[in-house]
PDB file of C-alpha atoms in Angstrom:
ATOM      1  CA  MET A   1      -0.135  -5.871  -6.105  1.00 96.00           C
ATOM      2  CA  ILE A   2      -1.584  -2.410  -6.505  1.00 98.00           C
ATOM      3  CA  VAL A   3      -5.127  -1.764  -5.291  1.00 98.00           C
ATOM      4  CA  ASP A   4      -6.419   1.444  -6.879  1.00 98.00           C
ATOM      5  CA  LEU A   5      -8.870   3.090  -4.486  1.00 97.00           C
ATOM      6  CA  ILE A   6      -8.292   6.651  -5.680  1.00 96.00           C
ATOM      7  CA  GLN A   7     -11.949   7.107  -6.652  1.00 97.00           C
ATOM      8  CA  TYR A   8     -13.012   6.507  -3.037  1.00 96.00           C
ATOM      9  CA  THR A   9     -12.495  10.050  -1.795  1.00 95.00           C
ATOM     10  CA  ASP A  10     -14.523   9.396   1.364  1.00 96.00           C
ATOM     11  CA  ALA A  11     -12.531   6.332   2.420  1.00 96.00           C
ATOM     12  CA  THR A  12     -11.906   6.069   6.143  1.00 96.00           C
ATOM     13  CA  LEU A  13      -9.133   4.410   8.081  1.00 96.00           C
ATOM     14  CA  ALA A  14     -11.582   1.630   8.946  1.00 97.00           C
ATOM     15  CA  ASP A  15     -12.174   1.075   5.216  1.00 97.00           C
ATOM     16  CA  LEU A  16      -8.459   0.776   4.490  1.00 97.00           C
ATOM     17  CA  LEU A  17      -7.891  -1.490   7.480  1.00 97.00           C
ATOM     18  CA  LEU A  18     -10.187  -4.035   5.810  1.00 97.00           C
ATOM     19  CA  PHE A  19      -7.210  -4.742   3.552  1.00 98.00           C
ATOM     20  CA  LEU A  20      -4.765  -5.357   6.417  1.00 97.00           C
ATOM     21  CA  ALA A  21      -5.033  -9.161   6.414  1.00 97.00           C
ATOM     22  CA  LEU A  22      -4.548  -9.291   2.643  1.00 97.00           C
ATOM     23  CA  SER A  23      -1.604  -6.906   2.898  1.00 98.00           C
ATOM     24  CA  ASN A  24      -0.001  -9.022   5.622  1.00 97.00           C
ATOM     25  CA  GLN A  25      -0.517 -12.163   3.560  1.00 97.00           C
ATOM     26  CA  HIS A  26       1.258 -10.641   0.558  1.00 96.00           C
ATOM     27  CA  ARG A  27       4.105  -9.252   2.635  1.00 94.00           C
ATOM     28  CA  SER A  28       4.640 -12.576   4.435  1.00 95.00           C
ATOM     29  CA  THR A  29       5.358 -14.151   1.051  1.00 95.00           C
ATOM     30  CA  LYS A  30       7.720 -11.314   0.043  1.00 93.00           C
ATOM     31  CA  GLN A  31       5.210  -9.735  -2.334  1.00 96.00           C
ATOM     32  CA  SER A  32       4.372  -6.052  -2.515  1.00 97.00           C
ATOM     33  CA  PHE A  33       0.936  -4.721  -1.603  1.00 98.00           C
ATOM     34  CA  VAL A  34       0.256  -1.028  -2.181  1.00 98.00           C
ATOM     35  CA  MET A  35      -3.035   0.853  -2.020  1.00 98.00           C
ATOM     36  CA  VAL A  36      -3.678   4.107  -3.867  1.00 98.00           C
ATOM     37  CA  ASN A  37      -5.876   6.556  -1.991  1.00 97.00           C
ATOM     38  CA  ALA A  38      -5.549  10.219  -1.094  1.00 96.00           C
ATOM     39  CA  ALA A  39      -8.485  10.518   1.314  1.00 95.00           C
ATOM     40  CA  LEU A  40      -6.332  10.201   4.430  1.00 94.00           C
ATOM     41  CA  SER A  41      -3.135  11.823   5.595  1.00 92.00           C
ATOM     42  CA  ILE A  42      -0.103   9.554   5.735  1.00 90.00           C
ATOM     43  CA  ASP A  43       0.050  10.326   9.469  1.00 94.00           C
ATOM     44  CA  GLU A  44      -3.333   8.645   9.984  1.00 94.00           C
ATOM     45  CA  ILE A  45      -2.337   5.356   8.367  1.00 96.00           C
ATOM     46  CA  PRO A  46      -0.505   2.660  10.366  1.00 95.00           C
ATOM     47  CA  GLU A  47       2.924   1.583   9.139  1.00 93.00           C
ATOM     48  CA  GLU A  48       1.586  -1.908   8.411  1.00 94.00           C
ATOM     49  CA  LEU A  49      -0.305  -0.527   5.417  1.00 96.00           C
ATOM     50  CA  MET A  50       1.375   0.947   2.368  1.00 97.00           C
ATOM     51  CA  VAL A  51      -0.944   3.673   1.082  1.00 98.00           C
ATOM     52  CA  VAL A  52       0.184   6.289  -1.426  1.00 97.00           C
ATOM     53  CA  PRO A  53      -1.778   9.115  -3.074  1.00 97.00           C
ATOM     54  CA  THR A  54      -0.998   8.382  -6.748  1.00 98.00           C
ATOM     55  CA  LEU A  55      -0.665   5.414  -9.070  1.00 98.00           C
ATOM     56  CA  GLN A  56       2.819   6.589 -10.075  1.00 98.00           C
ATOM     57  CA  GLU A  57       3.931   6.500  -6.439  1.00 98.00           C
ATOM     58  CA  ALA A  58       2.500   2.992  -6.090  1.00 98.00           C
ATOM     59  CA  GLN A  59       4.513   1.848  -9.096  1.00 98.00           C
ATOM     60  CA  ASP A  60       7.620   3.489  -7.612  1.00 98.00           C
ATOM     61  CA  VAL A  61       7.092   1.682  -4.298  1.00 98.00           C
ATOM     62  CA  ILE A  62       6.729  -1.665  -6.081  1.00 98.00           C
ATOM     63  CA  GLU A  63       9.922  -0.982  -8.017  1.00 98.00           C
ATOM     64  CA  MET A  64      11.837  -0.007  -4.858  1.00 97.00           C
ATOM     65  CA  GLU A  65      10.636  -3.096  -2.990  1.00 96.00           C
ATOM     66  CA  GLU A  66      11.699  -5.320  -5.893  1.00 96.00           C
ATOM     67  CA  ILE A  67      15.164  -3.751  -5.814  1.00 96.00           C
ATOM     68  CA  GLU A  68      15.363  -4.285  -2.040  1.00 95.00           C
ATOM     69  CA  ARG A  69      14.399  -7.948  -2.445  1.00 93.00           C
ATOM     70  CA  ASP A  70      16.990  -8.392  -5.209  1.00 94.00           C
ATOM     71  CA  LEU A  71      19.632  -6.931  -2.879  1.00 94.00           C
ATOM     72  CA  GLY A  72      18.570  -9.257  -0.071  1.00 89.00           C
ATOM     73  CA  PHE A  73      16.893  -6.781   2.264  1.00 82.00           C
TER      74      PHE A  73
END
């Protein structure tokens, strides 16, 4: 799942953390969950959340995770 939040240029870490439970739920069932937002530096975001700055990067992450699942990782 890709959640496009790119238009929210004032998003805070607290805002993104609202998606943590949903992200964990998806990941526990071996599904991808990627958010698109460039408001924060990658260093500010916990590893539990997958946040990338562009839609293309989100699609790339989904593709990579699908390959990893297919390979049994």
